[in-house]
mmCIF file of C-alpha atoms and ligand atoms in Angstrom:
data_model
loop_
_atom_site.group_PDB
_atom_site.id
_atom_site.type_symbol
_atom_site.label_atom_id
_atom_site.label_comp_id
_atom_site.label_asym_id
_atom_site.label_seq_id
_atom_site.Cartn_x
_atom_site.Cartn_y
_atom_site.Cartn_z
ATOM 1 C CA MET A 1 3.544 6.035 22.577
ATOM 2 C CA THR A 2 6.326 4.806 20.246
ATOM 3 C CA THR A 3 6.387 5.486 16.908
ATOM 4 C CA LYS A 4 6.427 2.266 14.527
ATOM 5 C CA HIS A 5 8.793 2.169 11.430
ATOM 6 C CA VAL A 6 7.121 0.949 8.165
ATOM 7 C CA LYS A 7 8.211 -0.183 4.743
ATOM 8 C CA ARG A 8 5.694 2.858 2.486
ATOM 9 C CA ALA A 9 5.831 3.688 -1.091
ATOM 10 C CA PHE A 10 5.348 7.398 -2.684
ATOM 11 C CA LYS A 11 4.224 7.452 -5.939
ATOM 12 C CA TYR A 12 4.933 10.353 -7.865
ATOM 13 C CA ARG A 13 4.200 11.594 -11.329
ATOM 14 C CA PHE A 14 6.913 12.164 -13.763
ATOM 15 C CA HIS A 15 7.670 13.420 -17.031
ATOM 16 C CA PRO A 16 9.902 11.741 -19.087
ATOM 17 C CA THR A 17 12.215 13.408 -21.840
ATOM 18 C CA ASP A 18 11.843 11.438 -25.118
ATOM 19 C CA ALA A 19 15.246 9.799 -24.855
ATOM 20 C CA GLN A 20 14.068 9.019 -21.055
ATOM 21 C CA ALA A 21 10.426 7.578 -22.407
ATOM 22 C CA ALA A 22 12.443 5.432 -24.765
ATOM 23 C CA GLU A 23 14.320 3.808 -22.687
ATOM 24 C CA LEU A 24 11.601 3.007 -20.193
ATOM 25 C CA SER A 25 9.420 1.660 -22.821
ATOM 26 C CA ARG A 26 12.387 -0.301 -23.952
ATOM 27 C CA THR A 27 12.929 -1.716 -20.666
ATOM 28 C CA PHE A 28 9.307 -2.429 -19.849
ATOM 29 C CA GLY A 29 9.434 -4.657 -23.378
ATOM 30 C CA CYS A 30 12.475 -6.502 -22.126
ATOM 31 C CA VAL A 31 10.734 -6.846 -18.858
ATOM 32 C CA ARG A 32 7.959 -8.509 -20.447
ATOM 33 C CA LYS A 33 9.932 -10.599 -22.923
ATOM 34 C CA VAL A 34 12.080 -12.138 -19.971
ATOM 35 C CA TYR A 35 9.285 -12.758 -17.570
ATOM 36 C CA ASN A 36 7.413 -14.551 -20.642
ATOM 37 C CA LEU A 37 9.935 -16.945 -21.473
ATOM 38 C CA ALA A 38 10.556 -17.451 -18.032
ATOM 39 C CA LEU A 39 7.372 -18.390 -17.339
ATOM 40 C CA ALA A 40 7.734 -20.560 -20.394
ATOM 41 C CA ALA A 41 10.498 -22.402 -19.364
ATOM 42 C CA ARG A 42 9.058 -23.113 -15.954
ATOM 43 C CA SER A 43 5.718 -24.127 -17.271
ATOM 44 C CA GLN A 44 7.139 -26.456 -19.506
ATOM 45 C CA ALA A 45 9.414 -28.220 -17.097
ATOM 46 C CA TRP A 46 6.579 -28.807 -14.733
ATOM 47 C CA GLN A 47 4.350 -30.008 -17.534
ATOM 48 C CA GLN A 48 6.455 -32.189 -19.326
ATOM 49 C CA ARG A 49 8.926 -33.547 -16.329
ATOM 50 C CA ALA A 50 7.711 -32.477 -13.218
ATOM 51 C CA GLU A 51 10.254 -30.327 -12.414
ATOM 52 C CA ARG A 52 10.493 -27.072 -10.473
ATOM 53 C CA VAL A 53 12.718 -24.149 -11.916
ATOM 54 C CA ASN A 54 14.013 -21.911 -9.373
ATOM 55 C CA TYR A 55 14.947 -18.533 -9.546
ATOM 56 C CA HIS A 56 18.700 -19.108 -10.056
ATOM 57 C CA GLN A 57 18.163 -21.628 -12.899
ATOM 58 C CA THR A 58 16.486 -18.648 -14.716
ATOM 59 C CA SER A 59 18.553 -16.226 -13.763
ATOM 60 C CA ALA A 60 21.469 -18.211 -15.478
ATOM 61 C CA MET A 61 19.092 -18.741 -18.551
ATOM 62 C CA LEU A 62 18.684 -15.309 -18.600
ATOM 63 C CA THR A 63 22.705 -14.867 -19.105
ATOM 64 C CA ALA A 64 22.432 -17.308 -21.853
ATOM 65 C CA TRP A 65 19.820 -15.573 -23.854
ATOM 66 C CA LYS A 66 21.580 -12.326 -23.998
ATOM 67 C CA LYS A 67 24.406 -14.197 -25.503
ATOM 68 C CA THR A 68 21.921 -15.025 -28.501
ATOM 69 C CA GLU A 69 21.701 -13.065 -31.558
ATOM 70 C CA GLU A 70 17.897 -13.087 -31.451
ATOM 71 C CA LEU A 71 17.943 -11.951 -28.183
ATOM 72 C CA ALA A 72 20.911 -9.436 -27.970
ATOM 73 C CA TYR A 73 18.903 -6.165 -27.526
ATOM 74 C CA LEU A 74 17.650 -7.592 -24.082
ATOM 75 C CA ARG A 75 21.780 -6.024 -23.312
ATOM 76 C CA GLU A 76 20.844 -2.767 -24.079
ATOM 77 C CA VAL A 77 18.636 -2.139 -21.298
ATOM 78 C CA SER A 78 19.585 -2.254 -17.358
ATOM 79 C CA SER A 79 19.695 -5.750 -15.974
ATOM 80 C CA VAL A 80 18.101 -5.061 -12.982
ATOM 81 C CA PRO A 81 14.428 -4.536 -13.584
ATOM 82 C CA LEU A 82 15.331 -7.873 -15.774
ATOM 83 C CA GLN A 83 16.557 -9.748 -12.630
ATOM 84 C CA GLN A 84 13.520 -8.403 -10.393
ATOM 85 C CA ALA A 85 11.052 -9.759 -13.392
ATOM 86 C CA LEU A 86 12.562 -12.991 -12.399
ATOM 87 C CA ARG A 87 12.173 -12.600 -9.027
ATOM 88 C CA HIS A 88 8.247 -11.301 -9.337
ATOM 89 C CA LEU A 89 7.779 -14.974 -10.758
ATOM 90 C CA GLN A 90 9.528 -16.565 -8.401
ATOM 91 C CA THR A 91 7.157 -14.967 -5.982
ATOM 92 C CA ALA A 92 3.984 -16.139 -8.130
ATOM 93 C CA PHE A 93 5.271 -19.623 -8.400
ATOM 94 C CA THR A 94 5.501 -19.914 -4.712
ATOM 95 C CA ASN A 95 2.124 -18.202 -4.010
ATOM 96 C CA PHE A 96 0.756 -20.824 -6.691
ATOM 97 C CA PHE A 97 2.366 -23.755 -5.066
ATOM 98 C CA ALA A 98 1.368 -22.703 -1.573
ATOM 99 C CA LYS A 99 -2.108 -22.490 -3.316
ATOM 100 C CA ARG A 100 -2.372 -19.216 -2.298
ATOM 101 C CA ALA A 101 -2.932 -17.925 -5.919
ATOM 102 C CA LYS A 102 -3.544 -19.101 -9.914
ATOM 103 C CA GLN A 103 -0.858 -20.043 -11.761
ATOM 104 C CA PRO A 104 1.316 -17.217 -13.401
ATOM 105 C CA ARG A 105 0.046 -16.031 -16.770
ATOM 106 C CA PHE A 106 2.025 -14.188 -19.212
ATOM 107 C CA LYS A 107 2.431 -10.571 -19.722
ATOM 108 C CA SER A 108 0.336 -8.908 -22.620
ATOM 109 C CA ARG A 109 2.018 -5.847 -24.701
ATOM 110 C CA LYS A 110 -1.924 -4.466 -24.920
ATOM 111 C CA ARG A 111 -3.432 -5.674 -21.245
ATOM 112 C CA SER A 112 -0.593 -6.146 -19.002
ATOM 113 C CA ARG A 113 0.707 -3.415 -16.411
ATOM 114 C CA ARG A 114 3.684 -1.301 -18.031
ATOM 115 C CA SER A 115 6.669 -1.079 -15.236
ATOM 116 C CA ALA A 116 9.859 -1.911 -13.950
ATOM 117 C CA GLU A 117 11.909 -2.186 -10.762
ATOM 118 C CA TYR A 118 15.091 -0.742 -9.963
ATOM 119 C CA THR A 119 16.799 -1.523 -6.599
ATOM 120 C CA THR A 120 19.827 0.216 -5.081
ATOM 121 C CA SER A 121 22.285 -0.638 -7.591
ATOM 122 C CA ALA A 122 20.420 0.346 -10.519
ATOM 123 C CA PHE A 123 19.271 4.310 -9.241
ATOM 124 C CA ARG A 124 20.951 6.986 -7.647
ATOM 125 C CA PHE A 125 19.188 9.333 -5.455
ATOM 126 C CA ARG A 126 20.797 12.545 -4.007
ATOM 127 C CA ASP A 127 19.694 15.940 -3.331
ATOM 128 C CA GLY A 128 16.122 15.093 -4.047
ATOM 129 C CA LYS A 129 16.892 14.022 -7.595
ATOM 130 C CA LEU A 130 16.632 10.542 -9.015
ATOM 131 C CA THR A 131 18.557 8.943 -11.810
ATOM 132 C CA LEU A 132 17.828 5.876 -13.325
ATOM 133 C CA ALA A 133 20.580 3.599 -14.934
ATOM 134 C CA LYS A 134 21.432 3.819 -18.259
ATOM 135 C CA MET A 135 19.753 7.529 -18.119
ATOM 136 C CA ALA A 136 22.099 10.642 -17.965
ATOM 137 C CA ASP A 137 19.393 13.056 -16.198
ATOM 138 C CA PRO A 138 17.190 12.742 -13.471
ATOM 139 C CA LEU A 139 13.840 12.345 -14.054
ATOM 140 C CA ASP A 140 11.516 15.104 -13.886
ATOM 141 C CA ILE A 141 9.598 14.385 -10.927
ATOM 142 C CA VAL A 142 5.912 16.383 -9.966
ATOM 143 C CA TRP A 143 6.664 16.238 -6.043
ATOM 144 C CA SER A 144 3.092 16.327 -5.230
ATOM 145 C CA ARG A 145 4.096 15.437 -1.542
ATOM 146 C CA PRO A 146 7.356 15.183 0.387
ATOM 147 C CA LEU A 147 9.499 12.187 1.015
ATOM 148 C CA PRO A 148 9.498 11.566 4.988
ATOM 149 C CA ALA A 149 13.046 13.467 5.831
ATOM 150 C CA GLY A 150 16.405 11.963 5.255
ATOM 151 C CA ALA A 151 14.452 9.266 3.563
ATOM 152 C CA SER A 152 16.596 7.039 1.089
ATOM 153 C CA PRO A 153 14.731 4.569 -0.969
ATOM 154 C CA SER A 154 15.091 0.884 -1.528
ATOM 155 C CA THR A 155 12.975 0.420 -4.532
ATOM 156 C CA VAL A 156 11.763 2.624 -7.593
ATOM 157 C CA THR A 157 9.086 1.058 -9.470
ATOM 158 C CA VAL A 158 8.457 3.134 -12.934
ATOM 159 C CA SER A 159 5.134 2.613 -14.632
ATOM 160 C CA GLN A 160 2.633 3.922 -17.252
ATOM 161 C CA ASP A 161 -0.941 3.280 -16.972
ATOM 162 C CA ALA A 162 -3.190 3.053 -20.052
ATOM 163 C CA ALA A 163 -3.904 6.148 -20.046
ATOM 164 C CA GLY A 164 -0.139 7.089 -21.078
ATOM 165 C CA ARG A 165 0.715 8.743 -17.873
ATOM 166 C CA TRP A 166 4.259 8.434 -15.779
ATOM 167 C CA PHE A 167 4.402 7.354 -12.589
ATOM 168 C CA VAL A 168 7.556 6.569 -10.116
ATOM 169 C CA SER A 169 6.843 4.863 -6.605
ATOM 170 C CA LEU A 170 9.643 5.008 -4.054
ATOM 171 C CA LEU A 171 9.571 2.653 -1.121
ATOM 172 C CA CYS A 172 11.000 4.446 1.972
ATOM 173 C CA GLU A 173 10.999 3.632 5.859
ATOM 174 C CA ASP A 174 8.927 5.665 7.179
ATOM 175 C CA GLU A 175 7.622 6.325 10.708
ATOM 176 C CA VAL A 176 4.155 6.072 11.807
ATOM 177 C CA THR A 177 2.457 6.864 15.319
ATOM 178 C CA PRO A 178 0.215 4.970 17.243
ATOM 179 C CA LEU A 179 -3.475 6.469 17.713
ATOM 180 C CA PRO A 180 -4.340 7.258 21.034
ATOM 181 C CA PRO A 181 -7.162 4.328 22.237
ATOM 182 C CA VAL A 182 -10.614 4.746 22.150
ATOM 183 C CA ASP A 183 -13.594 3.278 23.371
ATOM 184 C CA ALA A 184 -15.145 2.379 19.993
ATOM 185 C CA ALA A 185 -15.823 -0.473 17.414
ATOM 186 C CA VAL A 186 -17.206 -0.543 13.929
ATOM 187 C CA GLY A 187 -18.757 -3.374 11.857
ATOM 188 C CA ILE A 188 -18.772 -3.099 8.242
ATOM 189 C CA ASP A 189 -20.621 -4.676 5.427
ATOM 190 C CA VAL A 190 -20.671 -3.814 1.799
ATOM 191 C CA GLY A 191 -23.888 -2.194 0.919
ATOM 192 C CA ILE A 192 -26.270 -3.400 -1.707
ATOM 193 C CA ASP A 193 -27.457 0.619 -2.294
ATOM 194 C CA CYS A 194 -24.676 2.192 -0.889
ATOM 195 C CA LEU A 195 -21.014 1.783 -0.546
ATOM 196 C CA LEU A 196 -20.923 0.611 2.883
ATOM 197 C CA ALA A 197 -22.827 0.388 5.789
ATOM 198 C CA LEU A 198 -21.885 0.778 9.536
ATOM 199 C CA SER A 199 -23.152 -1.263 12.800
ATOM 200 C CA ASP A 200 -23.941 2.420 14.073
ATOM 201 C CA GLY A 201 -26.587 3.002 11.698
ATOM 202 C CA GLU A 202 -24.197 5.278 9.086
ATOM 203 C CA LYS A 203 -24.384 4.577 5.299
ATOM 204 C CA ILE A 204 -22.127 5.533 3.568
ATOM 205 C CA THR A 205 -23.063 6.503 0.077
ATOM 206 C CA ASN A 206 -20.739 6.310 -3.215
ATOM 207 C CA PRO A 207 -19.650 10.200 -3.774
ATOM 208 C CA LYS A 208 -21.272 12.215 -5.895
ATOM 209 C CA PHE A 209 -18.554 12.228 -8.660
ATOM 210 C CA GLU A 210 -18.496 9.057 -9.499
ATOM 211 C CA ARG A 211 -21.912 8.887 -10.835
ATOM 212 C CA ALA A 212 -21.166 11.444 -13.481
ATOM 213 C CA ASP A 213 -17.543 10.336 -14.580
ATOM 214 C CA ARG A 214 -19.732 6.847 -14.880
ATOM 215 C CA VAL A 215 -21.869 8.484 -17.285
ATOM 216 C CA ARG A 216 -18.688 10.154 -19.219
ATOM 217 C CA LEU A 217 -17.317 6.793 -19.023
ATOM 218 C CA ALA A 218 -20.106 4.676 -20.370
ATOM 219 C CA LYS A 219 -20.481 7.498 -23.490
ATOM 220 C CA ALA A 220 -16.646 6.870 -24.129
ATOM 221 C CA GLN A 221 -17.071 3.471 -24.114
ATOM 222 C CA ARG A 222 -19.830 3.074 -26.432
ATOM 223 C CA ASP A 223 -17.405 5.547 -28.969
ATOM 224 C CA LEU A 224 -14.857 3.084 -28.658
ATOM 225 C CA ALA A 225 -17.323 0.305 -29.708
ATOM 226 C CA ARG A 226 -18.581 2.478 -32.740
ATOM 227 C CA LYS A 227 -14.938 2.698 -33.940
ATOM 228 C CA ALA A 228 -14.762 0.362 -37.109
ATOM 229 C CA GLU A 229 -11.963 -2.411 -36.416
ATOM 230 C CA GLY A 230 -9.885 -1.149 -39.410
ATOM 231 C CA ASP A 231 -9.884 2.335 -38.506
ATOM 232 C CA GLY A 232 -6.595 2.294 -36.409
ATOM 233 C CA ALA A 233 -6.472 5.962 -35.684
ATOM 234 C CA ASN A 234 -9.532 6.920 -34.515
ATOM 235 C CA ARG A 235 -9.873 3.294 -32.725
ATOM 236 C CA ALA A 236 -6.471 4.297 -30.763
ATOM 237 C CA LYS A 237 -8.264 7.965 -29.824
ATOM 238 C CA ALA A 238 -11.190 6.500 -28.431
ATOM 239 C CA ARG A 239 -9.149 3.926 -26.402
ATOM 240 C CA ARG A 240 -6.931 6.650 -24.641
ATOM 241 C CA LYS A 241 -10.023 8.561 -23.831
ATOM 242 C CA VAL A 242 -11.529 5.803 -22.477
ATOM 243 C CA ALA A 243 -8.386 5.318 -20.726
ATOM 244 C CA ARG A 244 -8.181 8.581 -19.516
ATOM 245 C CA ILE A 245 -11.370 8.656 -17.652
ATOM 246 C CA TYR A 246 -11.256 5.614 -15.919
ATOM 247 C CA ALA A 247 -7.851 6.753 -14.928
ATOM 248 C CA ARG A 248 -9.224 9.516 -13.366
ATOM 249 C CA ILE A 249 -12.272 7.556 -11.629
ATOM 250 C CA VAL A 250 -9.915 5.605 -10.020
ATOM 251 C CA ASP A 251 -7.840 8.095 -8.618
ATOM 252 C CA ARG A 252 -10.568 9.748 -6.850
ATOM 253 C CA ARG A 253 -11.936 6.867 -5.728
ATOM 254 C CA ARG A 254 -8.720 5.742 -4.292
ATOM 255 C CA ASP A 255 -8.684 9.490 -2.776
ATOM 256 C CA ASN A 256 -11.992 9.227 -1.572
ATOM 257 C CA LEU A 257 -11.278 5.199 0.046
ATOM 258 C CA HIS A 258 -8.113 6.445 1.381
ATOM 259 C CA LYS A 259 -10.237 9.567 3.809
ATOM 260 C CA LEU A 260 -12.761 7.297 4.783
ATOM 261 C CA SER A 261 -10.208 4.403 5.922
ATOM 262 C CA THR A 262 -8.322 6.692 8.131
ATOM 263 C CA ARG A 263 -11.338 8.149 9.423
ATOM 264 C CA LEU A 264 -12.809 4.602 10.415
ATOM 265 C CA VAL A 265 -9.320 3.689 11.940
ATOM 266 C CA ARG A 266 -9.487 6.745 13.469
ATOM 267 C CA GLU A 267 -12.897 6.539 15.052
ATOM 268 C CA ASN A 268 -12.607 3.015 16.026
ATOM 269 C CA GLN A 269 -10.162 0.763 18.258
ATOM 270 C CA VAL A 270 -11.572 -2.372 16.926
ATOM 271 C CA VAL A 271 -12.446 -2.759 12.827
ATOM 272 C CA VAL A 272 -14.527 -5.851 11.700
ATOM 273 C CA VAL A 273 -15.231 -6.284 8.284
ATOM 274 C CA GLU A 274 -16.567 -9.751 6.274
ATOM 275 C CA GLY A 275 -14.297 -12.050 4.220
ATOM 276 C CA LEU A 276 -13.207 -10.692 1.112
ATOM 277 C CA ALA A 277 -15.081 -13.147 -0.893
ATOM 278 C CA VAL A 278 -18.450 -11.987 0.330
ATOM 279 C CA SER A 279 -18.463 -9.107 -2.362
ATOM 280 C CA ASN A 280 -17.813 -11.919 -5.168
ATOM 281 C CA MET A 281 -21.653 -12.830 -4.036
ATOM 282 C CA LEU A 282 -22.574 -9.975 -5.482
ATOM 283 C CA LYS A 283 -20.709 -9.557 -8.685
ATOM 284 C CA ASN A 284 -22.327 -8.981 -11.935
ATOM 285 C CA HIS A 285 -20.919 -7.214 -14.784
ATOM 286 C CA ARG A 286 -22.617 -4.380 -14.746
ATOM 287 C CA LEU A 287 -20.321 -1.589 -14.693
ATOM 288 C CA ALA A 288 -21.411 0.190 -11.311
ATOM 289 C CA ARG A 289 -20.991 -3.033 -9.821
ATOM 290 C CA VAL A 290 -17.823 -3.974 -11.216
ATOM 291 C CA ILE A 291 -16.106 -0.204 -9.758
ATOM 292 C CA SER A 292 -17.235 -0.694 -6.386
ATOM 293 C CA ASP A 293 -16.811 -4.447 -6.009
ATOM 294 C CA ALA A 294 -12.963 -3.421 -6.479
ATOM 295 C CA ALA A 295 -13.364 -0.204 -4.026
ATOM 296 C CA TRP A 296 -14.393 -2.799 -1.778
ATOM 297 C CA GLY A 297 -11.113 -5.069 -1.875
ATOM 298 C CA GLU A 298 -8.771 -1.739 -2.197
ATOM 299 C CA LEU A 299 -10.992 -0.379 1.226
ATOM 300 C CA ARG A 300 -10.068 -3.412 3.147
ATOM 301 C CA ARG A 301 -6.672 -3.589 2.122
ATOM 302 C CA MET A 302 -6.171 0.155 3.652
ATOM 303 C CA LEU A 303 -8.034 -0.511 6.698
ATOM 304 C CA GLU A 304 -5.918 -3.534 7.076
ATOM 305 C CA TYR A 305 -2.290 -2.306 7.029
ATOM 306 C CA LYS A 306 -3.990 1.185 8.326
ATOM 307 C CA CYS A 307 -5.355 -0.614 11.485
ATOM 308 C CA ASP A 308 -1.408 -2.003 11.850
ATOM 309 C CA TRP A 309 -0.110 1.045 11.403
ATOM 310 C CA HIS A 310 -2.200 2.665 14.253
ATOM 311 C CA GLY A 311 -2.499 0.269 17.194
ATOM 312 C CA ARG A 312 -6.141 -1.050 15.771
ATOM 313 C CA THR A 313 -7.261 -3.995 15.577
ATOM 314 C CA PHE A 314 -8.461 -5.843 12.230
ATOM 315 C CA VAL A 315 -11.209 -8.136 11.888
ATOM 316 C CA PRO A 316 -11.488 -10.312 9.063
ATOM 317 C CA LEU A 317 -14.362 -13.257 9.330
ATOM 318 C CA VAL A 318 -14.860 -16.134 6.937
ATOM 319 C CA ARG A 319 -17.379 -15.522 3.962
ATOM 320 C CA TRP A 320 -20.092 -17.834 4.929
ATOM 321 C CA PHE A 321 -21.232 -16.141 7.699
ATOM 322 C CA PRO A 322 -24.933 -15.308 7.392
ATOM 323 C CA SER A 323 -24.388 -11.575 8.194
ATOM 324 C CA SER A 324 -27.918 -10.476 5.854
ATOM 325 C CA LYS A 325 -30.167 -13.047 7.788
ATOM 326 C CA LEU A 326 -29.492 -13.073 11.169
ATOM 327 C CA CYS A 327 -31.830 -10.612 13.421
ATOM 328 C CA SER A 328 -29.068 -8.582 14.879
ATOM 329 C CA THR A 329 -31.363 -7.510 17.983
ATOM 330 C CA PRO A 330 -29.211 -9.095 21.119
ATOM 331 C CA GLU A 331 -30.502 -11.929 22.797
ATOM 332 C CA CYS A 332 -33.063 -12.533 19.794
ATOM 333 C CA GLY A 333 -30.553 -14.219 17.021
ATOM 334 C CA TYR A 334 -33.551 -15.140 14.471
ATOM 335 C CA LEU A 335 -32.481 -16.552 11.609
ATOM 336 C CA ASN A 336 -34.311 -16.279 7.760
ATOM 337 C CA GLU A 337 -34.555 -18.609 5.816
ATOM 338 C CA LYS A 338 -34.029 -16.355 3.095
ATOM 339 C CA MET A 339 -32.635 -13.163 2.037
ATOM 340 C CA PRO A 340 -33.350 -11.848 -1.377
ATOM 341 C CA LEU A 341 -31.391 -8.920 -3.220
ATOM 342 C CA ASN A 342 -34.171 -6.870 -3.703
ATOM 343 C CA VAL A 343 -35.422 -7.048 0.604
ATOM 344 C CA ARG A 344 -34.083 -3.505 1.683
ATOM 345 C CA GLU A 345 -35.597 -3.385 4.923
ATOM 346 C CA TRP A 346 -37.769 -6.449 7.009
ATOM 347 C CA THR A 347 -39.414 -7.196 10.397
ATOM 348 C CA CYS A 348 -38.127 -9.786 12.478
ATOM 349 C CA PRO A 349 -41.412 -12.192 13.324
ATOM 350 C CA ARG A 350 -39.422 -12.909 16.681
ATOM 351 C CA CYS A 351 -38.678 -9.622 18.038
ATOM 352 C CA GLY A 352 -40.700 -7.354 15.867
ATOM 353 C CA THR A 353 -37.346 -4.654 15.241
ATOM 354 C CA THR A 354 -37.363 -3.863 11.748
ATOM 355 C CA HIS A 355 -33.961 -3.456 10.076
ATOM 356 C CA ASP A 356 -31.981 -1.924 7.463
ATOM 357 C CA ARG A 357 -30.469 -4.427 5.821
ATOM 358 C CA ASP A 358 -26.860 -3.621 5.329
ATOM 359 C CA VAL A 359 -27.227 -1.757 8.741
ATOM 360 C CA ASN A 360 -28.272 -5.371 10.382
ATOM 361 C CA ALA A 361 -25.640 -7.012 8.568
ATOM 362 C CA ALA A 362 -22.953 -4.726 9.615
ATOM 363 C CA ARG A 363 -24.123 -4.878 13.493
ATOM 364 C CA ASN A 364 -23.813 -8.860 12.882
ATOM 365 C CA ILE A 365 -20.331 -8.068 11.696
ATOM 366 C CA LEU A 366 -19.185 -6.542 14.521
ATOM 367 C CA ALA A 367 -20.867 -8.897 17.186
ATOM 368 C CA ALA A 368 -19.259 -11.879 15.634
ATOM 369 C CA GLY A 369 -16.316 -9.991 15.118
ATOM 370 C CA LEU A 370 -16.144 -8.940 18.574
ATOM 371 C CA ALA A 371 -16.216 -12.421 19.899
ATOM 372 C CA VAL A 372 -13.290 -14.015 18.170
ATOM 373 C CA SER A 373 -11.127 -10.903 18.849
ATOM 374 C CA ALA A 374 -11.844 -11.736 22.453
ATOM 375 C CA CYS A 375 -10.889 -14.945 22.100
ATOM 376 C CA GLY A 376 -7.240 -13.648 20.851
ATOM 377 C CA ALA A 377 -5.577 -13.700 17.651
ATOM 378 C CA GLY A 378 -4.816 -16.215 15.477
ATOM 379 C CA VAL A 379 -7.384 -19.103 17.628
ATOM 380 C CA ARG A 380 -10.244 -20.301 15.583
ATOM 381 C CA PRO A 381 -13.102 -20.532 17.957
ATOM 382 C CA GLN A 382 -16.069 -22.502 17.475
ATOM 383 C CA ARG A 383 -19.051 -20.715 18.755
ATOM 384 C CA GLU A 384 -21.374 -22.936 20.807
ATOM 385 C CA SER A 385 -24.675 -21.320 20.098
ATOM 386 C CA SER A 386 -25.874 -22.857 16.889
ATOM 387 C CA ARG A 387 -29.448 -20.968 17.175
ATOM 388 C CA THR A 388 -27.844 -18.017 15.680
ATOM 389 C CA GLY A 389 -25.770 -18.869 13.160
ATOM 390 C CA LEU A 390 -22.653 -17.841 15.131
ATOM 391 C CA SER A 391 -20.978 -21.405 14.814
ATOM 392 C CA ALA A 392 -20.143 -20.451 11.092
ATOM 393 C CA VAL A 393 -17.674 -17.887 12.576
ATOM 394 C CA LYS A 394 -14.134 -18.394 12.934
ATOM 395 C CA GLN A 395 -11.470 -15.860 12.964
ATOM 396 C CA GLU A 396 -9.135 -15.818 9.885
ATOM 397 C CA VAL A 397 -5.263 -14.996 10.915
ATOM 398 C CA VAL A 398 -4.659 -11.302 11.248
ATOM 399 C CA PRO A 399 -1.200 -10.327 9.620
ATOM 400 C CA THR A 400 0.518 -7.990 11.628
ATOM 401 C CA ALA A 401 3.738 -5.990 10.436
ATOM 402 C CA ARG A 402 3.568 -6.946 6.725
ATOM 403 C CA LEU A 403 5.152 -4.944 4.139
ATOM 404 C CA ARG A 404 2.454 -2.583 3.071
ATOM 405 C CA ALA A 405 4.088 -0.780 0.144
ATOM 406 C CA ALA A 406 2.166 -1.927 -2.798
ATOM 407 C CA GLN A 407 -1.110 0.004 -1.025
ATOM 408 C CA LEU A 408 -0.584 3.720 -1.316
HETATM 409 ZN ZN1 ZN B 501 -35.512 -10.337 16.168
#
């Protein structure tokens, strides 16, 4: 079994000195400023003159901005994170013009992620110590897990979350080993009253701690809402508390999703999931739902790159497959006209089988996925049997060997 080289991000907390925290905050501010200035210039050129401004033009603009009195402060921080911000904007526009993403938006001081990206010329990594440009001392990193032996990071991203915690993410080359083949396949559906339903009948519920965490979050949010607009200090304190609880939920959830995705990939040779847009159908603005929708997107990404790493087949289906309405009994294929969200169990009028709503959907997803994966990756087969509704099944192109850095 041959090992595979992948780029992998290793993320750690660190505790900056006051001087480092000040330097990083200044850098975050400059990154945001440069990103917004370049975005304004590009949007204006596009809207007024239908011109596309490229990365090199924005890079020349940055040089000019630094020479003005008003923006001279941009010279005080490392230039690398500013250049990286322009590269990220370039990527955002490329995706926008290719219709893969919405138009890039301005970064906000309060809502946007505070982060700065350093490439090799702007940091030194030696003897397990990481020192960033414009800093005298290495960062005090909490090495919660080891880096791969002999790893040398190619990119370092520093960020601060809404709860005020500092993180550094090191992108390194790592080796992964394909898992021994197994003779099993699984279809996965987003459950209505559970986190996931599997085609083998297992239903995976949200871990118990989520409920308690959510109760605490809801209470903190009510406290925050009650604080008067004018009461700055208390309001800020309440906001930090909400952010802390939220950060804890996100951490524990990610941990749980890693365990779950690793298990599913280990146990199955083929993993079939519905298209991403399906979860949008279920979306409402209640907190619980928002969190589990986000969890589904995250789990799907984990399954995709872990399948890629370990030699498994990941099959995403398109969104309009009627998996809930279709009877999953082989050779039956009865299609219900409607399947309201409150129906948890139903009996097929044609074959008499009683189905759990979500497990039935997961079984249909598996069958559809196996049908398309048998046709080979990258093709868009049309299934002939219109009675079963399977004519709606097409396969998205399964990306291979994609950079999977951001997802860890
Ligand atoms: Zn049936």
